[in-house]
Each structure stands twice: as structure tokens, then as C-alpha cells.
Short mmCIF file of C-alpha atoms in Angstrom, two decimals:
data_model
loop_
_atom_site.label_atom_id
_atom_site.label_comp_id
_atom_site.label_asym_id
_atom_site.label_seq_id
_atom_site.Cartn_x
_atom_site.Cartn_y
_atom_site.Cartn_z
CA UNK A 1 114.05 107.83 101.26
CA UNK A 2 114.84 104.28 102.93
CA UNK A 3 116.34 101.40 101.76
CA UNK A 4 116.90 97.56 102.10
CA UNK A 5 120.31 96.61 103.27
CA UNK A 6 122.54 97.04 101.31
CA UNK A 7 121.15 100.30 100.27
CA UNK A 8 119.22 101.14 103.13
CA UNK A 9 120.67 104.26 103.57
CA UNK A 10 122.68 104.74 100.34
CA UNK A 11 118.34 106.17 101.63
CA UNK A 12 111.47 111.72 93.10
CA UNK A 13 118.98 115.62 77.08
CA UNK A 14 120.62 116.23 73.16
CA UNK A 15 119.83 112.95 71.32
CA UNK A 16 119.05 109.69 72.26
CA UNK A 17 121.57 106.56 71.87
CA UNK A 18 121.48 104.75 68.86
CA UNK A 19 121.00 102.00 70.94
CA UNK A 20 118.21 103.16 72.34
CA UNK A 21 116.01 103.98 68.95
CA UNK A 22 117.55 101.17 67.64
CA UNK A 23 115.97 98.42 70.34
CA UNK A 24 113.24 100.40 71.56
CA UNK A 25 111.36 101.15 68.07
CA UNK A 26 110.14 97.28 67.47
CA UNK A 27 108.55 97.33 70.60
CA UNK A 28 107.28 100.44 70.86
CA UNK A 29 104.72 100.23 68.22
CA UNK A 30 102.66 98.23 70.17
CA UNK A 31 101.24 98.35 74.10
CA UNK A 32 103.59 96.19 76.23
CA UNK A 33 102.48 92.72 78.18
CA UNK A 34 103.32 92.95 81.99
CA UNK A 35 105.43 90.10 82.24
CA UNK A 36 103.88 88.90 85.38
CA UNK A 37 100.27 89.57 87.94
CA UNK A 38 99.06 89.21 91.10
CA UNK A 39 95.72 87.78 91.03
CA UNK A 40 92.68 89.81 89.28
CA UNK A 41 90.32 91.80 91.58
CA UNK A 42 87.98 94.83 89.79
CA UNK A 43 90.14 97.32 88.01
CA UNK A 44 89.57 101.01 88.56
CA UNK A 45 87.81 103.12 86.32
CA UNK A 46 89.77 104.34 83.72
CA UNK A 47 89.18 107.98 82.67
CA UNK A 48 90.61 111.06 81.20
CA UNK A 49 93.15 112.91 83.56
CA UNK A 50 91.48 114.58 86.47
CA UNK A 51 93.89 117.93 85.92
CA UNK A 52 95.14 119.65 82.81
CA UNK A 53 98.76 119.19 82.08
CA UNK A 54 99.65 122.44 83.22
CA UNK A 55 97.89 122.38 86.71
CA UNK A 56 99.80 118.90 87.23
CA UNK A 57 103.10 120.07 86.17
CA UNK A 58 102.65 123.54 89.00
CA UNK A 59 101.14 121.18 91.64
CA UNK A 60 104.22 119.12 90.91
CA UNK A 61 106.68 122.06 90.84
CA UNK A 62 105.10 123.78 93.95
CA UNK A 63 106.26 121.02 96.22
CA UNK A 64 109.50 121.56 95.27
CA UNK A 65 109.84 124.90 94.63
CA UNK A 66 111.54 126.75 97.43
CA UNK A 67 112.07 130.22 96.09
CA UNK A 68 108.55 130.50 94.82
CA UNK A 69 109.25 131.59 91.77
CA UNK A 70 107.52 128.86 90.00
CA UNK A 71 110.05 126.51 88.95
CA UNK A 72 110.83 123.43 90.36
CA UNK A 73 114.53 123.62 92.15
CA UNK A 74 116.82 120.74 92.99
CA UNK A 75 118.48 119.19 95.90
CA UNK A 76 121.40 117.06 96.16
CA UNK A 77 122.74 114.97 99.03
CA UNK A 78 126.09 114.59 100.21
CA UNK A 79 125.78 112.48 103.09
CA UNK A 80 129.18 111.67 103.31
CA UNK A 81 130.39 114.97 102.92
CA UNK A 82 133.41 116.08 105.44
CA UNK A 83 131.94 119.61 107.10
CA UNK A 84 134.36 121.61 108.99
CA UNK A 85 136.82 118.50 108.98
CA UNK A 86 134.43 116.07 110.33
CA UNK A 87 134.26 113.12 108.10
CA UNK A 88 130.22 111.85 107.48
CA UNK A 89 129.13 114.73 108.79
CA UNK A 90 126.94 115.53 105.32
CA UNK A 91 125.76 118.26 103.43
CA UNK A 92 122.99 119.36 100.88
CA UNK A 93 123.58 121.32 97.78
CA UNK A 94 120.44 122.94 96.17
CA UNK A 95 120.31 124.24 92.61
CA UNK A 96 117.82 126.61 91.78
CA UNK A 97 115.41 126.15 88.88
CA UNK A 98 114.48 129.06 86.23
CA UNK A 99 113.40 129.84 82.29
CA UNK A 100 116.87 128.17 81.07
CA UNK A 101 116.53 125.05 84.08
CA UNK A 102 119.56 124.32 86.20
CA UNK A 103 123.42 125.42 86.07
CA UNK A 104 126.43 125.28 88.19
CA UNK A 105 126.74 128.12 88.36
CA UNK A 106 125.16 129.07 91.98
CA UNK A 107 125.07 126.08 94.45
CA UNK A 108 123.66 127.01 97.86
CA UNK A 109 125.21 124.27 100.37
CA UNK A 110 123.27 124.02 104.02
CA UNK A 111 125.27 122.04 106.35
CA UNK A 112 125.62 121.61 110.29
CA UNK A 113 128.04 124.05 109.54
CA UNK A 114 130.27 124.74 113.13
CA UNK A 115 128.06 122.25 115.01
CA UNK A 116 128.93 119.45 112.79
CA UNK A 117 129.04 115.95 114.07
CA UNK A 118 131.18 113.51 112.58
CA UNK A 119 129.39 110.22 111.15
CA UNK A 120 125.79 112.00 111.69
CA UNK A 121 125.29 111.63 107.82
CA UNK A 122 123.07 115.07 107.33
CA UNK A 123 121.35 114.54 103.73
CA UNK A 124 121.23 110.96 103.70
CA UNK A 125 117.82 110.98 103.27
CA UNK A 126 115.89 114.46 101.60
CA UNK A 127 111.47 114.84 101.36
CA UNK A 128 109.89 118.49 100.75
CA UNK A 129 106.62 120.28 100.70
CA UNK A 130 105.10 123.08 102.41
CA UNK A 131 105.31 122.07 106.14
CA UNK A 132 104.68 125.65 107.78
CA UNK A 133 101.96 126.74 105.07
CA UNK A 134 103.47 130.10 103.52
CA UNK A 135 103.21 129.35 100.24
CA UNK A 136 107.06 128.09 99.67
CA UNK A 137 108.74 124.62 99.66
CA UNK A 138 110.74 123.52 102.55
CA UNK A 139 113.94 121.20 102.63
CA UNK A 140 113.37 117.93 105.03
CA UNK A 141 116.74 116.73 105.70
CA UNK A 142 117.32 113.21 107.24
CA UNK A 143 120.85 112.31 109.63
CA UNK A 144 119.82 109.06 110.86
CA UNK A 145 123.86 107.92 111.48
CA UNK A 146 125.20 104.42 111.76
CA UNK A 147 126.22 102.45 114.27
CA UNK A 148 123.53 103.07 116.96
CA UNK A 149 123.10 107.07 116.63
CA UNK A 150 119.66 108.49 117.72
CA UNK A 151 119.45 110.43 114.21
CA UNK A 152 117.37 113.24 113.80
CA UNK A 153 115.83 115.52 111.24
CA UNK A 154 116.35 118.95 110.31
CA UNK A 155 113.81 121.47 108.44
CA UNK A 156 115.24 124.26 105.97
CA UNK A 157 112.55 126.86 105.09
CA UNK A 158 111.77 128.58 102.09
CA UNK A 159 111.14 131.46 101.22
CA UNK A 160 111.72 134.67 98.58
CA UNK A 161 115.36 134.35 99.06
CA UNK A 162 115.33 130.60 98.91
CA UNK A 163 116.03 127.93 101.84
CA UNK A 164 117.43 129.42 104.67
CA UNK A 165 120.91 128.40 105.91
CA UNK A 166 119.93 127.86 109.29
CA UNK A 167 117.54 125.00 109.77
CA UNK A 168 115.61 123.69 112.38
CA UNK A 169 115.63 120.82 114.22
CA UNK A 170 112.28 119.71 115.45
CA UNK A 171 111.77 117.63 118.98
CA UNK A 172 111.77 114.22 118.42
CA UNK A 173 110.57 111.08 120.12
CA UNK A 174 112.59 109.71 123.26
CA UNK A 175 114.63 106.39 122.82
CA UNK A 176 114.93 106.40 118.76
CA UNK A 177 118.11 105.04 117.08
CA UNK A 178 118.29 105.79 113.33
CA UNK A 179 115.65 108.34 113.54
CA UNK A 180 115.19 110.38 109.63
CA UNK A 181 116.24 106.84 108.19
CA UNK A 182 113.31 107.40 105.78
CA UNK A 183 111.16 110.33 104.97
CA UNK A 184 107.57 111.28 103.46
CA UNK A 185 105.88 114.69 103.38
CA UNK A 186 102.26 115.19 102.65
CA UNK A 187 98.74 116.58 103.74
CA UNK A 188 97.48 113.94 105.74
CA UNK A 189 94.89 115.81 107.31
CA UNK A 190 94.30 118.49 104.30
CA UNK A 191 94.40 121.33 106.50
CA UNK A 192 96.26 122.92 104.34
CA UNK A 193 99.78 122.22 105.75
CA UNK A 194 102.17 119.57 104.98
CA UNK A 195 102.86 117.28 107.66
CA UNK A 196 105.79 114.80 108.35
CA UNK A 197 106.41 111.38 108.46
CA UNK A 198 109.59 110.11 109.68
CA UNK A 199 111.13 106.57 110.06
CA UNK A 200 113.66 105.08 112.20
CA UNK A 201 115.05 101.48 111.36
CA UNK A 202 111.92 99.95 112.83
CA UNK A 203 109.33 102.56 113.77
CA UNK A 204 107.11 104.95 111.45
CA UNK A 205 105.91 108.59 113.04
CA UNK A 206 104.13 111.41 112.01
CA UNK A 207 103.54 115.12 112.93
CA UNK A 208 101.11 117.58 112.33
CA UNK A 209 102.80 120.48 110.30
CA UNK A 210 102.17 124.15 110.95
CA UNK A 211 103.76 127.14 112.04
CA UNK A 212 104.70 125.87 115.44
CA UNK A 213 107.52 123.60 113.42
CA UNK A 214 109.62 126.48 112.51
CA UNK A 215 109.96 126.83 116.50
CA UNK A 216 111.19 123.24 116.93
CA UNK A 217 107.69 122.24 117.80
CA UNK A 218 106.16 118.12 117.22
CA UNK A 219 104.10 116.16 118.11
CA UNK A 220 104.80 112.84 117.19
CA UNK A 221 102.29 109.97 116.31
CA UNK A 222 103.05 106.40 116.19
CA UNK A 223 102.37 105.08 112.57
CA UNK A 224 104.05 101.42 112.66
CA UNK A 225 106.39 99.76 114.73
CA UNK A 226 108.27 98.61 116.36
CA UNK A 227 109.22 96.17 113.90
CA UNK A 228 111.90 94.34 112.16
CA UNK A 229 113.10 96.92 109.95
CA UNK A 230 111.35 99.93 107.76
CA UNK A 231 112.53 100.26 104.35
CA UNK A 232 110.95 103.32 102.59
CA UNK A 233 108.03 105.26 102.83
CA UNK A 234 106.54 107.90 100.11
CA UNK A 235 103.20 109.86 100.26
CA UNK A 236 99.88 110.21 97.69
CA UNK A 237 96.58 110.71 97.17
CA UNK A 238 95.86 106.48 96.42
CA UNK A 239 92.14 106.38 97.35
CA UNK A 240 91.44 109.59 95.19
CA UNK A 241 89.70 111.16 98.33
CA UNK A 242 92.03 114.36 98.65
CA UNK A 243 93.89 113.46 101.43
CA UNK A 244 97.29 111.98 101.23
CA UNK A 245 98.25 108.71 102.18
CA UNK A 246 101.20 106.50 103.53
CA UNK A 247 102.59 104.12 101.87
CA UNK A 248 105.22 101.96 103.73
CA UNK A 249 107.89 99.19 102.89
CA UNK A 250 108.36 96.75 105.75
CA UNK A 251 109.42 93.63 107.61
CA UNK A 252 108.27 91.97 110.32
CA UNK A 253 110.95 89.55 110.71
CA UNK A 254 114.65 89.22 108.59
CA UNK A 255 114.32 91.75 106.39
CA UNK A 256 116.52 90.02 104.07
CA UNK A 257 113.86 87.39 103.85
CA UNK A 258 110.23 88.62 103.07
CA UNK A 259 108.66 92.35 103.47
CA UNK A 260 105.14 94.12 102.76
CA UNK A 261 104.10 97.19 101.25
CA UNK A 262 101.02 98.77 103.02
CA UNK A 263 99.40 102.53 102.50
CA UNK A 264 97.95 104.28 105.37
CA UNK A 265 95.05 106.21 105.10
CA UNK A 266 94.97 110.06 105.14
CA UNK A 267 91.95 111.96 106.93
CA UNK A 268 90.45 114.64 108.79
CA UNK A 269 92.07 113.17 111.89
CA UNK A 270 95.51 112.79 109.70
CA UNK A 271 96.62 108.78 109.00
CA UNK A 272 93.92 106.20 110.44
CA UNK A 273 94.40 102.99 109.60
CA UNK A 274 95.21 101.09 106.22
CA UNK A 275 94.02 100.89 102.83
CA UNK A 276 92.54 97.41 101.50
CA UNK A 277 95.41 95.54 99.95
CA UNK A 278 99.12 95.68 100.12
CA UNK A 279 102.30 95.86 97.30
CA UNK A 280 105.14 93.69 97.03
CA UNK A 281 107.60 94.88 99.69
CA UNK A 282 110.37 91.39 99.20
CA UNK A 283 113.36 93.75 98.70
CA UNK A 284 112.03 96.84 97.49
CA UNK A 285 114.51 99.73 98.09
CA UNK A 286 112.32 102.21 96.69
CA UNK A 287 108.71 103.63 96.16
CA UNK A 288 106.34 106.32 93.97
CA UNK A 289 103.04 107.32 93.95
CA UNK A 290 101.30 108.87 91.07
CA UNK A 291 98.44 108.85 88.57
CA UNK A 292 99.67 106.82 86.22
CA UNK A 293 96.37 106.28 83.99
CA UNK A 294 94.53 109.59 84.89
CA UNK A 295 91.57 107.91 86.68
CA UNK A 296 92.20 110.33 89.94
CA UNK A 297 94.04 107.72 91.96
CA UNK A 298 97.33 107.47 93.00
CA UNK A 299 99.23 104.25 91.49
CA UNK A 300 101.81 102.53 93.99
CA UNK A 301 105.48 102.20 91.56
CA UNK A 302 107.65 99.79 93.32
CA UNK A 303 111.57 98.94 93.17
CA UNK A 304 113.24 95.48 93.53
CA UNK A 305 116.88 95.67 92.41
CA UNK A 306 117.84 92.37 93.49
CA UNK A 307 118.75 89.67 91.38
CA UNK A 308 116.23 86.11 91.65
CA UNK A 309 115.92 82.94 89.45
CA UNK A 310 113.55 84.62 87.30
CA UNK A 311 114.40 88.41 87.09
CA UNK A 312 118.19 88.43 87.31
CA UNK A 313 117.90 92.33 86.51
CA UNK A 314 115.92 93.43 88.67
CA UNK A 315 112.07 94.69 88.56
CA UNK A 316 109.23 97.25 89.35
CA UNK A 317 105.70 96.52 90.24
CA UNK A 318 102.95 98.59 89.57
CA UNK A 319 99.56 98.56 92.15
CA UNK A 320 96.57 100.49 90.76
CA UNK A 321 95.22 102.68 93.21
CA UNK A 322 90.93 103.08 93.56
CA UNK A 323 88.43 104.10 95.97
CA UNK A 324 88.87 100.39 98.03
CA UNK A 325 92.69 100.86 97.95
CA UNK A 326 94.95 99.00 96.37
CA UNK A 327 93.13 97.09 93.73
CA UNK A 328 92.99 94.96 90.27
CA UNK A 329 95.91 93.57 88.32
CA UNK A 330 99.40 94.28 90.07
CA UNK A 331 101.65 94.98 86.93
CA UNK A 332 105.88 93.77 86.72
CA UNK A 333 108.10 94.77 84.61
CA UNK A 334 111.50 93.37 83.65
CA UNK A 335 114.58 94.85 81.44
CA UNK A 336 113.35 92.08 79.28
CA UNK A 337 109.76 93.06 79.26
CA UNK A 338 108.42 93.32 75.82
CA UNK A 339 109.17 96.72 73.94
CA UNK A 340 111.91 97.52 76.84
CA UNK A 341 114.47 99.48 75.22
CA UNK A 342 117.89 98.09 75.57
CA UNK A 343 120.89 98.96 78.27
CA UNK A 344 124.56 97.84 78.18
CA UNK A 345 124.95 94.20 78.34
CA UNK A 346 125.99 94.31 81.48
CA UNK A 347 123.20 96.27 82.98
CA UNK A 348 121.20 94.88 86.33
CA UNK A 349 119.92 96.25 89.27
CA UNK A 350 116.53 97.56 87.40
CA UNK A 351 114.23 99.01 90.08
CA UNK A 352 116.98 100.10 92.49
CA UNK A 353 115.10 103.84 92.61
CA UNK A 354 112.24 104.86 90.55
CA UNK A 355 110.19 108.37 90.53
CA UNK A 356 107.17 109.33 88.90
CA UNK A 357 106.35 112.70 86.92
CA UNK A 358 105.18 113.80 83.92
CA UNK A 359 108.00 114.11 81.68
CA UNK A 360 106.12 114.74 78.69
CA UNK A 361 102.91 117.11 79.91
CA UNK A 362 100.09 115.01 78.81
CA UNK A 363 98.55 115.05 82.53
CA UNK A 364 99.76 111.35 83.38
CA UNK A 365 102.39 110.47 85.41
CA UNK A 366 105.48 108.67 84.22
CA UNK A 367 108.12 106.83 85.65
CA UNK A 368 111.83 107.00 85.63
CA UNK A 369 113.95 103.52 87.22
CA UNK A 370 117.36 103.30 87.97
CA UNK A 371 119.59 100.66 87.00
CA UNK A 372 122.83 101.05 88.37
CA UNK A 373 124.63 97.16 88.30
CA UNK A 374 127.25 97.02 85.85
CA UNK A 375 127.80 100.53 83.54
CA UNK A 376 124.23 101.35 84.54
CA UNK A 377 121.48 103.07 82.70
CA UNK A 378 117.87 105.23 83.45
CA UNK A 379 114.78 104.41 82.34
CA UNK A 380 111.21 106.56 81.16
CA UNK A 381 108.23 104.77 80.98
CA UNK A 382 105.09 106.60 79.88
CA UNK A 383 101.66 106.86 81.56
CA UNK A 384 98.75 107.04 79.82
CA UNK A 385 94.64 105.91 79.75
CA UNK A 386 95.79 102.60 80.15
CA UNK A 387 98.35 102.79 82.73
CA UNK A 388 102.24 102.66 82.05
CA UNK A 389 103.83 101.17 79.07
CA UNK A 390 107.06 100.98 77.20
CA UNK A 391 105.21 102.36 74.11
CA UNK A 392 107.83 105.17 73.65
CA UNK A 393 110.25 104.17 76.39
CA UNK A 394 113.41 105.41 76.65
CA UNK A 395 117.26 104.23 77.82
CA UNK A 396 119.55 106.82 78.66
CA UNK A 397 123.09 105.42 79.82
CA UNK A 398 126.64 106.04 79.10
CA UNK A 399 126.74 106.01 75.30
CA UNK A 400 123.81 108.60 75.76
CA UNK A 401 124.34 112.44 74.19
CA UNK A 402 124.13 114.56 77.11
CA UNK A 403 125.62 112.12 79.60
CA UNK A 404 129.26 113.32 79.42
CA UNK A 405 132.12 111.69 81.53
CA UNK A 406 134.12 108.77 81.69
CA UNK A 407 132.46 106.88 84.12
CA UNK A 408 133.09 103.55 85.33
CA UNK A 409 129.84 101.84 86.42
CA UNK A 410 126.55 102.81 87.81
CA UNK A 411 125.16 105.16 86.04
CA UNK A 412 121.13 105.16 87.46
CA UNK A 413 121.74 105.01 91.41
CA UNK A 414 119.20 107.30 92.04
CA UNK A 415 116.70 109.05 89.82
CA UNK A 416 114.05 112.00 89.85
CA UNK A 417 112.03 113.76 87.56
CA UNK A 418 111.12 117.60 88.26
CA UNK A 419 110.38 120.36 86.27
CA UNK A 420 113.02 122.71 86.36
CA UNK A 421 112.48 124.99 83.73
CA UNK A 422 108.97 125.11 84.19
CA UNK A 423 108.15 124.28 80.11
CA UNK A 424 105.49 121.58 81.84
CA UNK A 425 107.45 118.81 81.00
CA UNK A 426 110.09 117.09 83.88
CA UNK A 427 113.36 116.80 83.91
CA UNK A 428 115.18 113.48 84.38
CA UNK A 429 117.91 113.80 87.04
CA UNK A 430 120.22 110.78 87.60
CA UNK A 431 123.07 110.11 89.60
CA UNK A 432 126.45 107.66 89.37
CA UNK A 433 127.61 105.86 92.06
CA UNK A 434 131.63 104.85 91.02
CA UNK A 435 132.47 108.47 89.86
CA UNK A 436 129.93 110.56 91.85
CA UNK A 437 127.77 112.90 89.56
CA UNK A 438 124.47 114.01 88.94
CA UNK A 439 123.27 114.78 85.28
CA UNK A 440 120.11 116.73 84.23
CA UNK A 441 118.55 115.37 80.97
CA UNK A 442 115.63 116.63 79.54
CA UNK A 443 113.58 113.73 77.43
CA UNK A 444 111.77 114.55 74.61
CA UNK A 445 110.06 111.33 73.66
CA UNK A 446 107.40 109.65 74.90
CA UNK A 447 104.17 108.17 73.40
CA UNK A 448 102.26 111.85 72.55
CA UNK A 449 105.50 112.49 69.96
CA UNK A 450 105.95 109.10 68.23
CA UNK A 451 109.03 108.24 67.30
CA UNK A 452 110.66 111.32 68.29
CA UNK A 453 112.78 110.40 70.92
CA UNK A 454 115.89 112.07 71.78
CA UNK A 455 116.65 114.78 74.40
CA UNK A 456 115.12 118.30 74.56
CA UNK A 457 118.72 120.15 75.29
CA UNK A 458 121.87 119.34 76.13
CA UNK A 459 122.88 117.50 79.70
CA UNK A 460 124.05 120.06 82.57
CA UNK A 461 126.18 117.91 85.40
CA UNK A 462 126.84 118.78 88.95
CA UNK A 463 130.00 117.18 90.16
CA UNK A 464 131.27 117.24 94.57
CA UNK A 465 134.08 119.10 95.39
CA UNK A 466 135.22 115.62 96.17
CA UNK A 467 134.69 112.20 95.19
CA UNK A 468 133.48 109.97 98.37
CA UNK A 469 130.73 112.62 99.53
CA UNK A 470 128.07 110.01 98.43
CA UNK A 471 126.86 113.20 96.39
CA UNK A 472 123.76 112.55 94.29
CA UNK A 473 122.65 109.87 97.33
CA UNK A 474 119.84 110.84 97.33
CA UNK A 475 118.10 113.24 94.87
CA UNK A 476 115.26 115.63 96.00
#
């Protein structure tokens, strides 16, 4: 996934703290009061969930399960990795899921390999979903480069035995510079195949998928652009019509100074045009979709990290999906939102990456935000019939049971929830940025088991063969 400068390319447990039950249980009595709102329109209807909690939670896992063996599996980046002695030339490491989740145990690395290219930065960005249509998860894997490279992307496939090692490398558009600097999978069209969309620093394309891509084959649709600079993109059904949509982070003039967030439209025809009403895109590093409040349509999560006069932390805004688009009260919420369980003091950067997933298997989607200034800590926030709350939030930083390590600061540079031991309930995956490290938590709070916070099992952590990799930037 893409991200503002300065993190545009840097780009989805055993007990709790005492700190966190200790200033998280005032608040969490009561439903929260979005600190802030865009202004009113006609809300959605809200409804029961549209799927049990188990269909969600295999819906969830299949797009991410590459083995097919029903659990969720893991992917981390390592776009800084050194491959056959060329520095920045990247890496992936995948971790498969199963009964017991994730261990070290057996990492499967895909990499360039012999044909390497120094500075290329394979893994800097990651997306997955079935792109050929065989019934198994495939690896997208961005190397957009710096300093003027054309980029490209690279497809791993899965299958019985897992991804394979040797990927392929699709055609791509003529003239592009930074091209995999974001990524999005989803059914567009809903033929039954995942197709790809692919950013560059200033231009958004997408392609069909099918069988031809496992030959190399695309055809490549202009989205957006060109324009001043692309930030992030991430797919979802937002209109509730079965067909995935687009949404897209992006500035038409300094980045660094304003931005928009826009959804495409998914259809027979594949993306055509875009949804009624946009999301705050002003700095926003990162983006989710998911059902949030169970009404059938996909909720837009956004991520601002940076600091401003009024929400020197950082912040997320949430845009309720509907029929029309983007509609009703835009939702933001601050580490000093009411009920917001408590970081370090020194915590900031709230927003920086968020992911959505439901941690706790009551059919809503929740959302997990990193917050990596200062020590750094992760965040849960629970979905339910009225849309996301702190009722039952959760902190999980250093002081944490199950975060083990003596790390320095930023804890919470990227997050993702997946279920990887298939129990129906995600798994929250966050990694550091000073000591580089990715940690697997399992929360076992949330609003459906009051006051129980807490983590399900014990952390497992995933460390590079050597700091500097960027390893755990990003998280698939």
C-alpha cells in the first residue's frame, strides 16, 4: 500500500497491560462521541450483519490463504533486504497459517533471487486475492524503486504447495516511473477473478485478472492520472452492489498541502466512474474498507498520522458507505477521543496504518491503527450495529504481555488483522520500525466479552536475518 511522503513507500496475545484495563474501563462502559463530523447527509440503514461470523471470517481468510488449506497465511516485506549482495533489492517472507496459527519455524522467502537488481525495492508494497481464479490466494508484490526507476510488479501463485518461488512479472504500461508504488486487488467486474489495480507516483491502472496473467499477460486501464501524486489505494464492496470498488488517496497539486479520497465504482464493465462523495485524503498514509456496522456496505477507515493544531497525535476518519456512496456523518477519532484506552506518554502518529477485520467473530468488522511516534502502540476498535466504537477498545504497546523485546520506539508502524488459526476470530499483526520485528497477538476483548480483555495466547515474533531490511514494511 502507498503512502504520503514521508512514508510513501515505507508503502490489512497473553494479557493485556495494566495500563490498558486500567484507562480503557471508564470509558468503555459507555458508546464513544466522535470527536469531530463532516456535515450530516442521510445515514445508511443500519441492520443486522449481512453474513454469519463464520462465512465472514472464510471470505476473509480465502483472500489470503495461499495454500488453501483454510487458514489465513502471512506475508512480510523486506524491501530493503540485500538479495544475492545487492543492497534494496527486497524480499518477502511468508508464514503459513494452521490449527496452532503462525511460528518461525518454516519461513518461505521469494526474492528476485539471481536476477536481483539493486535499489528495485521488491516487497515494498504487498495486495493478494485470487487473480487467476483456481481457488488459491496469490502474492502481489510491488518494486516501484526510487530515484526515477520504472518499477514493476510481480505475481506469486498459489497453490497446494503454497506460493510458488518463481513469480511472474506481468507487461506493464510504457513510460511509468514508480510503477507498484501502491496496490489493490479485487473483483471489479465479478467475473469471478480478481483483478489488479496498480499505482505509480501519479497514475492509477487496472487489469482484468484471469488465467492469461500467469503468462505475463495485461491489459492495462487508465483509472486516474496523471496527477500530482497517488497516495494509497485499497478495494471493497462500498455501494453494497457485489462488485468491488476503488478507493483512492490523492493530490492534485503539492501533496504536502491538500489531497482527496475518492472510490471508483466496480461493474460489469470493471471500474466506471466514481461513487457520490469523497473521504478526507489531507495526509492520509493509509486506507480500509469494511462493514463496520453490518448494514452490507463497505465503510471507508482512513489514516492521518500527522501532527496539526488540533490533533497533535494523529487521527482516523470513518465514511459510511450506502447505496449513493459515500454518505451521512463522517466519524474522527483522536488518542484522546472519549473511552480511548491509553498509550505511553509519548505516543503520536495515531492513524499512520490501520486495517479492518473481525477480531472478535461477531460478523462486523473492526479496526486495528498504528501509532508508531515515540515508543509506539496498536490499537482495536470494535464494530458493531452502530458503527465503530471504543466500547471495549484495546492498547497493546511495549509494556504489553506478549510483546517481548527491548525495543526502542515505534512499536505500531504497520498493522493487520488476519485469521491465522482459523478459530474465526483475527489476529493482530504489528510491526516496529527502530528494532525491526513483527509480533502476532491474538486479542481477546472486545465489546461481545465485556470486560474481558486480555490476549487469547501468547505473542509469536518474526525477527530479519538483519536489522535494516525494512522487514515488517509492509504487512500482507
Amino acid at each position: 500500500m502507498g503512502r504520503f511522503a514521508p512514508r510513501l513507500l515505507a508503502g490489512v496475545l497473553a494479557a493485556t497491560t495494566a495500563a490498558c484495563a486500567a484507562n480503557s474501563g471508564a470509558g468503555a462502559s459507555a458508546p464513544p462521541t466522535p470527536v469531530a463530523a463532516s456535515p450530516a447527509g442521510p445515514g445508511p440503514v443500519i441492520g443486522a450483519p449481512t453474513a454469519t461470523p463464520a462465512a465472514s471470517a472464510r471470505k476473509a481468510a480465502k483472500a489470503h490463504d495461499y495454500n488453501g488449506d483454510g487458514y489465513a497465511d502471512l506475508v512480510i516485506g523486506a524491501p530493503d533486504g540485500t538479495v544475492n549482495g545487492a543492497k534494496g533489492a527486497g524480499h518477502v517472507n511468508v508464514v503459513y497459517g494452521s490449527t496452532t496459527g503462525v511460528t518461525g519455524a518454516d519461513r518461505h522467502v521469494i526474492g528476485r533471487g539471481g536476477a536481483a537488481v539493486k535499489g528495485e525495492g521488491f516487497g515494498a508494497t504487498l495486495a493478494s486475492g485470487d487473480i487467476d481464479g483456481d481457488g488459491y490466494a496469490d502474492l502481489v508484490i510491488g518494486a516501484p524503486g526510487k530515484g526515477g526507476r520504472t518499477g514493476s510488479v510481480a505475481i506469486a501463485f498459489g497453490g497446494g504447495r503454497g506460493l510458488t518461488d518463481q513469480t511472474v512479472t506481468p507487461a506493464q504500461p510504457e513510460g511509468t516511473i514508480g510503477f507498484g508504488a501502491a496496490l489493490a486487488v479485487g473483483d471489479f467486474d465479478h467475473d469471478g477473478h480478481d483483478d489488479l489495480a496498480v499505482a505509480t507516483f501519479d497514475t492509477v491502472w487496472v487489469t482484468s485478472g484471469g488465467k492469461a496473467v500467469r503468462e505475463g499477460t495485461a491489459t492495462w486501464k487508465t483509472v486516474m492520472g496523471p496527477t500530482a501524486r497517488v497516495a494509497t489505494l485499497a478495494a471493497g464492496d462500498v455501494d453494497g452492489d457485489g462488485y468491488a470498488d476503488l478507493a483512492v488517496v490523492y493530490s492534485e497539486d503539492d501533496p504536502a498541502d491538500e489531497g482527496t479520497g475518492v472510490v471508483y465504482r466496480g461493474s460489469r464493465s470493471g471500474l466506471a466512474g466514481r461513487l457520490p462523495g469523497t473521504f478526507p485524503g489531507w495526509g492520509v498514509g493509509d486506507v480500509a474498507i469494511g462493514d463496520l456496522d453490518g448494514d452490507g456496505y463497505g465503510d471507508v477507515v482512513a489514516g492521518n498520522a500527522y501532527a496539526d493544531a488540533e490533533d497533535e497525535g494523529g487521527q482516523i476518519y470513518v465514511s459510511r458507505g450506502s447505496a449513493e456512496g459515500l454518505r451521512g456523518t463522517r466519524a474522527l477519532w483522536t488518542l484522546t477521543s472519549p473511552g480511548m484506552p491509553r498509550p505511553p506518554a509519548d505516543t503520536s502518529g495515531f492513524g499512520g496504518a490501520v486495517a479492518v477485520g473481525d477480531v472478535n467473530g461477531d460478523g462486523y468488522a473492526d479496526v486495528a491503527v498504528g501509532a508508531s511516534g515515540g515508543a509506539g502502540a496498536a490499537f482495536v476498535l470494535y464494530g458493531g450495529e452502530d458503527g465503530l466504537s471504543t466500547r471495549g477498545a484495546q492498547v497493546f504497546d511495549l509494556r504489553s504481555a506478549g510483546v517481548r523485546g527491548d525495543f526502542l520506539q515505534g512499536f505500531g508502524q504497520e498493522v493487520a488483522l488476519a485469521d491465522l488459526d482459523g478459530n474465526g476470530g483475527a489476529e493482530l499483526i504489528v510491526s516496529t520500525r527502530a528494532e525491526e520485528r513483527v509480533t502476532v497477538l491474538s486479542p481477546a476483548g472486545g465489546p461481545e466479552r465485556s470486560g474481558a480483555g486480555g490476549v487469547g495466547k501468547p505473542g509469536t515474533q518474526f525477527a530479519p536475518e538483519q536489522q535494516g531490511e525494512g522487514f515488517g514494511r509492509p504487512l500482507n
